[in-house]
Coordinates of C-alpha atoms and ligand atoms in Angstrom, one line a residue:
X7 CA 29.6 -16.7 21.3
X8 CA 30.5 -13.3 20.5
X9 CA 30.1 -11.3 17.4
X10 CA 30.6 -8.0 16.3
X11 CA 29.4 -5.3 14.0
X12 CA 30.5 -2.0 12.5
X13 CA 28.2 0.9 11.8
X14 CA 28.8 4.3 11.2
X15 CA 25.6 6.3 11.3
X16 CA 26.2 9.8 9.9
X17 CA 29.9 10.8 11.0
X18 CA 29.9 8.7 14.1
X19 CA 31.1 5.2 14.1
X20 CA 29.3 2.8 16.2
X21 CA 30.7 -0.7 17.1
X22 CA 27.7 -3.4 18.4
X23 CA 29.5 -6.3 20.2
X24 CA 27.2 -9.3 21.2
X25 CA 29.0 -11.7 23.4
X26 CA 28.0 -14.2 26.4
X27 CA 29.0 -12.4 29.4
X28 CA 28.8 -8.8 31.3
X29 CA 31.7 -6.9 30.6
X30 CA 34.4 -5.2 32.9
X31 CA 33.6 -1.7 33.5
X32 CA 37.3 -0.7 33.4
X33 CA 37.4 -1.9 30.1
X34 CA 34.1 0.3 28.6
X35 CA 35.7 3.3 30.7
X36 CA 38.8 2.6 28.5
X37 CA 40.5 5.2 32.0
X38 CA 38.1 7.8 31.9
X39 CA 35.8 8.9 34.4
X40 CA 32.5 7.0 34.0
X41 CA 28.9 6.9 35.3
X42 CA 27.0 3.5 35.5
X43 CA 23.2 4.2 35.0
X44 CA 20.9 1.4 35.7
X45 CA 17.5 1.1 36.8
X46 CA 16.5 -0.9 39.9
X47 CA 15.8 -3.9 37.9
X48 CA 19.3 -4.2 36.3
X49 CA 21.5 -2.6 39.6
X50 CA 22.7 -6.0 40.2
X51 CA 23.9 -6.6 36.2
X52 CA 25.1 -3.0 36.8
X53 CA 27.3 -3.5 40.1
X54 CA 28.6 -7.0 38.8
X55 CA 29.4 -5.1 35.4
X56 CA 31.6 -2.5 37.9
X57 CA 33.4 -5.4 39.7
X58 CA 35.6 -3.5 42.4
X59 CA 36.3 -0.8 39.2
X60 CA 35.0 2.1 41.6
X61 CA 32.9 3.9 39.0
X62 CA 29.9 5.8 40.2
X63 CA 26.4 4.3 39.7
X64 CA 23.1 6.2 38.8
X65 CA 20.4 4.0 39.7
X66 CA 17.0 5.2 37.9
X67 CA 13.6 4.0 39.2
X68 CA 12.3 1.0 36.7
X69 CA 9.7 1.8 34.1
X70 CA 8.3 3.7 31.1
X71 CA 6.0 5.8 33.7
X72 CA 9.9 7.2 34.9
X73 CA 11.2 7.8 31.5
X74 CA 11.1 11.7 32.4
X75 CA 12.8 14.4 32.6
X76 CA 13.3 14.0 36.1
X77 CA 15.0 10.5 35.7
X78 CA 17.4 13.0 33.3
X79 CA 17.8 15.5 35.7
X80 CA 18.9 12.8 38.2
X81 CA 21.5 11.3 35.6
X82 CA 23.1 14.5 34.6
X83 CA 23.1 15.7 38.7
X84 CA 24.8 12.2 39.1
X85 CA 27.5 12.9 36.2
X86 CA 28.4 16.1 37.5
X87 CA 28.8 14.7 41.7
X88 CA 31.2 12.2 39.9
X89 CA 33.4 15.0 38.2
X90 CA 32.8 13.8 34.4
X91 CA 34.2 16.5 32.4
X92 CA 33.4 16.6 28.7
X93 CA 35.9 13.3 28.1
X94 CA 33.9 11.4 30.7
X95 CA 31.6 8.5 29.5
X96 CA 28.2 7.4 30.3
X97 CA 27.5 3.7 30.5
X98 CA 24.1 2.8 30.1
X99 CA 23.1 -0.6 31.5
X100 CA 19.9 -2.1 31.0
X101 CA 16.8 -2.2 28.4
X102 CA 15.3 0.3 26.1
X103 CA 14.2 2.8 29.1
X104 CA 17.4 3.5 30.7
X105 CA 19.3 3.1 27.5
X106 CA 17.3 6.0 25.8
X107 CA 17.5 8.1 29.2
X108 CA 21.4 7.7 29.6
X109 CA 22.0 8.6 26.0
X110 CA 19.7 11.6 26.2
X111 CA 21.9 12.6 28.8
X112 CA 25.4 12.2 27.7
X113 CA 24.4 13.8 24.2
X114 CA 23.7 17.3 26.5
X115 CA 25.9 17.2 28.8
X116 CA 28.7 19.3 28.2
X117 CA 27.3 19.3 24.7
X118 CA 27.8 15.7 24.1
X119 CA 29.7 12.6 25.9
X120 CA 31.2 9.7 25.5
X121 CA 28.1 6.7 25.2
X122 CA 28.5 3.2 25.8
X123 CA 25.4 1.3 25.8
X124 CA 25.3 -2.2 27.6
X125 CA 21.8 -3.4 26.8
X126 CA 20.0 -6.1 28.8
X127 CA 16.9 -7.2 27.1
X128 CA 15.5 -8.2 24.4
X129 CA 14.1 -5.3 23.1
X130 CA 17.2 -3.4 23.1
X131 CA 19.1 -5.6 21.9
X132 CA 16.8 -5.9 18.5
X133 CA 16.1 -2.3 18.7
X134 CA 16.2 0.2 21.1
X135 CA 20.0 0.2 21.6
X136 CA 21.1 0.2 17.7
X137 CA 20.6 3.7 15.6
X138 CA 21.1 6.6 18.2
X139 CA 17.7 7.6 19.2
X140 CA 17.4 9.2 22.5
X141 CA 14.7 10.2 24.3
X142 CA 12.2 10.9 27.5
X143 CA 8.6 11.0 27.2
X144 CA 7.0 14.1 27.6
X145 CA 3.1 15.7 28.3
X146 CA 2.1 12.3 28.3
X147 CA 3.7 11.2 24.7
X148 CA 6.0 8.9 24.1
X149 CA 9.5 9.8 23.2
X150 CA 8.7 13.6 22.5
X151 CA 11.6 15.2 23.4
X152 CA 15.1 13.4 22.1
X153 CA 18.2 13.5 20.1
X154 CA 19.9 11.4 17.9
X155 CA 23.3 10.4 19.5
X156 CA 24.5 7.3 18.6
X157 CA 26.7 5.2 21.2
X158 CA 30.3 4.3 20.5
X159 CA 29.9 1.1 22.2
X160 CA 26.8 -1.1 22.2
X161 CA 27.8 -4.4 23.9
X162 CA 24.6 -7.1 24.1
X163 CA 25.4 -9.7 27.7
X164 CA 23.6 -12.8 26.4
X165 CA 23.9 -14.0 30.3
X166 CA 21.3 -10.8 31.2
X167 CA 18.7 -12.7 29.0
X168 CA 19.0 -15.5 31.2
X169 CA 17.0 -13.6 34.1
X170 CA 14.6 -11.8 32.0
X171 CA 11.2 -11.6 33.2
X172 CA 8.0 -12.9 30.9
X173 CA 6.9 -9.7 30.4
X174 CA 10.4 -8.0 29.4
X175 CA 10.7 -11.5 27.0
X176 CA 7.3 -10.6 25.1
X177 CA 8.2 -6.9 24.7
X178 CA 11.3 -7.8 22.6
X179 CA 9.5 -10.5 20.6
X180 CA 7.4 -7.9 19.2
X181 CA 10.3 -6.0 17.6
X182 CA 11.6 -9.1 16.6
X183 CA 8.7 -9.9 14.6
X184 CA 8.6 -6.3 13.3
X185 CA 12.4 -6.6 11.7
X186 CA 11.7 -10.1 10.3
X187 CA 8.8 -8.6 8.2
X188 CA 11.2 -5.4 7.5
X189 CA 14.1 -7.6 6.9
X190 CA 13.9 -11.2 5.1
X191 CA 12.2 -14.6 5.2
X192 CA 15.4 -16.0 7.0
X193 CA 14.8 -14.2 9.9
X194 CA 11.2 -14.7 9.9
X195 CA 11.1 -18.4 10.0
X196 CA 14.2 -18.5 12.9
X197 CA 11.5 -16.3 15.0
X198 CA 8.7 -18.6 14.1
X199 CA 11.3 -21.4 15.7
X200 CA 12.2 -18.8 18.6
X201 CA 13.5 -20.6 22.2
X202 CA 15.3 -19.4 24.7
X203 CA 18.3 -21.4 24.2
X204 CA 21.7 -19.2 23.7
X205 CA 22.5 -19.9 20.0
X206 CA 19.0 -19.4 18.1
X207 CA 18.2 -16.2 20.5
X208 CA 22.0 -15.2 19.4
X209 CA 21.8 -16.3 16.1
X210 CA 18.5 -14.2 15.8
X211 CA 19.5 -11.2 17.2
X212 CA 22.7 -10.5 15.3
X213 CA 20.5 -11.0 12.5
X214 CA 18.0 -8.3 13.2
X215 CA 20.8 -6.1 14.5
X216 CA 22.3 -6.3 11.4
X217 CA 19.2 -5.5 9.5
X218 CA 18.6 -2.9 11.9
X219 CA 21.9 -1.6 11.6
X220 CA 21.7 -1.5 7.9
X221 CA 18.9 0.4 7.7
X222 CA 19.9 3.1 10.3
X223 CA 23.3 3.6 8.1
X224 CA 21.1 4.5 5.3
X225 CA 18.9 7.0 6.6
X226 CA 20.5 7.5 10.3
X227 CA 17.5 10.8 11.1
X228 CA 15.5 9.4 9.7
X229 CA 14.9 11.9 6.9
X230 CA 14.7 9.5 3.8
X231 CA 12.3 6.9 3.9
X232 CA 14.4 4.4 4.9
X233 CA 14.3 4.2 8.8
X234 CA 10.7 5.4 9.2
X235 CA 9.7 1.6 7.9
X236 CA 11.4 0.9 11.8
X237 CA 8.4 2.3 12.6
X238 CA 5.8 -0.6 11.3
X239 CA 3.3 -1.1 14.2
X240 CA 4.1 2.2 15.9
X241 CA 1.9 4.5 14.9
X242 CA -1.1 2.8 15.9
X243 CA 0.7 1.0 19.0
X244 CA 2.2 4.5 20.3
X245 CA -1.3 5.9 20.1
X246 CA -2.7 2.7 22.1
X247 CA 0.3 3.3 24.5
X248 CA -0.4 6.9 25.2
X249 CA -4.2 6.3 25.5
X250 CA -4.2 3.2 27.8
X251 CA -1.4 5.5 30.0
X252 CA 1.9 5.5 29.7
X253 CA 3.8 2.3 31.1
X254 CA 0.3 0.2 31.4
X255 CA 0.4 -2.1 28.0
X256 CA 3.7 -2.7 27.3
X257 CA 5.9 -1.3 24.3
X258 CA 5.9 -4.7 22.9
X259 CA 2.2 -5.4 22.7
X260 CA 1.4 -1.9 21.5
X261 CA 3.2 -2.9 18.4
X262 CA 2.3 -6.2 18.3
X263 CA -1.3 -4.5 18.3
X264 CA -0.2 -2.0 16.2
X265 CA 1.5 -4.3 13.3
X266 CA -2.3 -6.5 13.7
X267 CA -3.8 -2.8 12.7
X268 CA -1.0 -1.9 9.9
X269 CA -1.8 -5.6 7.8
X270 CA -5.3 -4.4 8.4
X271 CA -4.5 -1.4 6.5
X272 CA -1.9 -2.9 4.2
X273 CA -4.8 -5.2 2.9
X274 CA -7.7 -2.4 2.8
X275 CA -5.0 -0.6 0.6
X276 CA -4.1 -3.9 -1.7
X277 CA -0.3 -3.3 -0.3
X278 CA 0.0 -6.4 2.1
X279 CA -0.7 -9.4 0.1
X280 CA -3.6 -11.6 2.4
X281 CA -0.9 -14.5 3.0
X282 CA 1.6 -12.6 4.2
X283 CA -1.1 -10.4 6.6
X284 CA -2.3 -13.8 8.3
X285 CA 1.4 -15.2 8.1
X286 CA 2.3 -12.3 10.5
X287 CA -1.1 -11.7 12.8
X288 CA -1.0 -16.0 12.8
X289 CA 2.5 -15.1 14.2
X290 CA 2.0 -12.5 16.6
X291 CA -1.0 -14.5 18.1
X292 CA 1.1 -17.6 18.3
X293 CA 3.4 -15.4 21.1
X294 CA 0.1 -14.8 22.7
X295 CA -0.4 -11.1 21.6
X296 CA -3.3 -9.1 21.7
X297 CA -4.4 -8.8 17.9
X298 CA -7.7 -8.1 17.9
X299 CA -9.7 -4.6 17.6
X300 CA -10.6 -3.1 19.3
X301 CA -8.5 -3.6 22.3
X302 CA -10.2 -5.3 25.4
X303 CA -8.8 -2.7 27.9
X304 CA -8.0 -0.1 25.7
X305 CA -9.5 3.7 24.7
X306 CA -12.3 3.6 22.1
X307 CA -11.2 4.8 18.5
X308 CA -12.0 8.2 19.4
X309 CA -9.4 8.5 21.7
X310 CA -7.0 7.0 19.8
X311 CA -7.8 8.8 17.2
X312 CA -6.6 11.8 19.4
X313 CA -3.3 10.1 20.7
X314 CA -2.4 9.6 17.0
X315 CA -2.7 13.5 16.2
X316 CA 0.1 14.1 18.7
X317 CA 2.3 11.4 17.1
X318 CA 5.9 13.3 16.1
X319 CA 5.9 11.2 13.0
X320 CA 3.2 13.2 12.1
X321 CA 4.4 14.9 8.9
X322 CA 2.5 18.4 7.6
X323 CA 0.0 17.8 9.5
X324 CA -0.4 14.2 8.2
X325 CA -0.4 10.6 9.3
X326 CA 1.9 8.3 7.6
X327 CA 1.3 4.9 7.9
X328 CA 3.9 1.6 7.0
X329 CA 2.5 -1.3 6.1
X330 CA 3.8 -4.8 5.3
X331 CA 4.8 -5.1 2.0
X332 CA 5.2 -8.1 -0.7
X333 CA 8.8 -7.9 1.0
X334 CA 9.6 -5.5 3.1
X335 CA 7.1 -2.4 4.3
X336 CA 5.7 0.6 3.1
X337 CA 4.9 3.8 4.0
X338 CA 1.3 4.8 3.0
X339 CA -0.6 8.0 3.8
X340 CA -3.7 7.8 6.0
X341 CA -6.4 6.8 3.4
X342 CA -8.9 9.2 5.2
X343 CA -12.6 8.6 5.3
X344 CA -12.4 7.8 9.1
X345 CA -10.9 4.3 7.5
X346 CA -8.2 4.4 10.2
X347 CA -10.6 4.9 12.8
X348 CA -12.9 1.5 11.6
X349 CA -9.7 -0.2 11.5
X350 CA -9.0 0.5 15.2
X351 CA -12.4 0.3 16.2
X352 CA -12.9 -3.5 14.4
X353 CA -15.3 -2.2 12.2
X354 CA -13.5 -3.2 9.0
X355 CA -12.2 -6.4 9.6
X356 CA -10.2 -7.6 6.5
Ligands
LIG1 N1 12.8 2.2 16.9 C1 12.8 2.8 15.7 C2 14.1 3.4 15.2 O1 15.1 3.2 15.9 O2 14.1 4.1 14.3

């Protein structure tokens, strides 16, 4: 199988190639210095993707609790002991973690390197690898600090997926669900009828790439209205993530929690028709997400409450909200009246 796409988000052009197997290093470095980052979990992906190339390898401790600054510190030390100069190129191999720290890196070093992204999960395949967003998390929230610097190369191994753990699997499902509701009925009903076999998971994931993809074109920072519907589920599920502690509920079922939360909202608001709410809570739950409020193991409203005030998509001061729509999502202000809070708390179950 392989596929490929062509974005260009703002001025830079951005080519997302899914095929079946690892690619050859020497063919990403196109013979320019490189540096292979990896995490611990995808070193062996990483050293069969450098074959007997040569190319230096940074390999980052696994985990959102190590998306820091010091995992970028260790990167950038790493890209300098390998002699990149400014036309060097930093391949990034793994899932959303080290994708996001290896293209926070390349876009300062020198004031911006060649990016290649090869992503090796689910979640950055659908998501995290597509659109340019870059980032560590920082003072305890998620993704403060970050650039947008799209790749040049995104290339999507269908063969990683093949030893992706349970866990990594569920995490990606979530931001499948949340581009099927953003995106179109097609996509919704092939996720319903998710396996792990190599054409549907293909055949679903160059669908929400493209949708993705799409989207990002329109509005690539996110300064429209366009791209901040990416962020359905996220403003309750980064809060949840941030409260619980960094790295211990995982992206994946923060949003899956969080999108529960938004169709919550949407129907308090008379935005998310009630169908379509239970069509995609019935949905989540059938992938064996947490939907319920408040979370079993999670901070009490309060706290939450808190964790959302730091949220960068925090706008004037404000919280915005997106919320399934008819089709599609919207983005809805926070209805005030400590509504928000009942909704996380359980106390206004729709
Ligand atoms: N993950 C949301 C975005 O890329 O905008």
């Amino acid at each position: 199988m392989e596929k490929e796409f062509s974005f260009v988000f703002g001025n830079t052009p951005s080519k997302v190639r899914i095929q079946d197997s690892l690619p050859d290093a020497r063919e990403l470095s196109e013979g320019r210095r490189a540096l292979l980052v990896c995490d611990e979990n995808t070193s062996p992906l990483a050293l069969k993707t450098a074959g007997d190339s040569g190319l230096s390898l940074c390999v980052l401790p696994q985990g959102e609790d190590n998306k820091t600054w010091a995992a970028v510190e260790s990167i950038l030390k790493a890209a300098r002991e390998a002699g990149l100069g400014r036309d060097g190129v930093f391949i990034g191999i793994g899932g959303g973690v080290t994708s996001d720290l290896c293209a926070f890196a390349a876009s300062v070093y020198m004031r911006g390197a060649a990016l290649c992204i090869v992503s090796t999960t689910l979640l950055g395949m659908v998501d995290a690898a597509i659109g340019g967003k870059t980032g560590f998390d920082f003072l305890g929230i998620k993704n403060l600090v970050g650039t947008f610097y799209p790749a040049g190369k995104v290339i999507m191994p269908l063969e990683a997926l093949k030893t992706l753990r349970e866990k990594e699997w569920k995490s990606g499902l979530a931001e499948l669900v949340k581009t099927a509701v953003l995106g179109d009925s097609e996509l919704f009903g092939m996720v319903k009828n998710i396996q792990k076999n190599r054409e549907t998971l293909a055949a679903c994931i160059a669908r929400a790439v493209e949708i993705k993809g799409r989207i990002v074109e329109e509005d690539p920072r996110e300064t429209g209205k366009r791209r901040a519907l990416l962020n359905l589920g996220h403003t309750f599920g980064h809060a949840l993530e941030s409260a619980a502690g960094l790295g211990k509920i995982s992206h994946g079922e923060a949003v899956a929690w969080g999108m529960a939360r938004s169709c919550e909202l949407g129907l308090y608001l008379g935005v998310t028709p009630p169908g379509r709410a239970r069509d995609i809570t019935e949905l989540l739950k059938s992938f064996g997400y947490e939907t319920r409020a408040p979370y079993p193991t999670g901070a009490d409203a309060a706290v939450l409450m808190e964790a959302m005030a730091g949220d960068k998509k925090r706008k004037s001061g404000k919280l915005n909200f997106i919320v399934p729509a008819p089709q599609g999502a919207e983005i809805v202000p926070d209805p005030g009246g400590g509504i928000t809070g009942k909704i996380i708390n359980g106390e206004l179950s729709l």
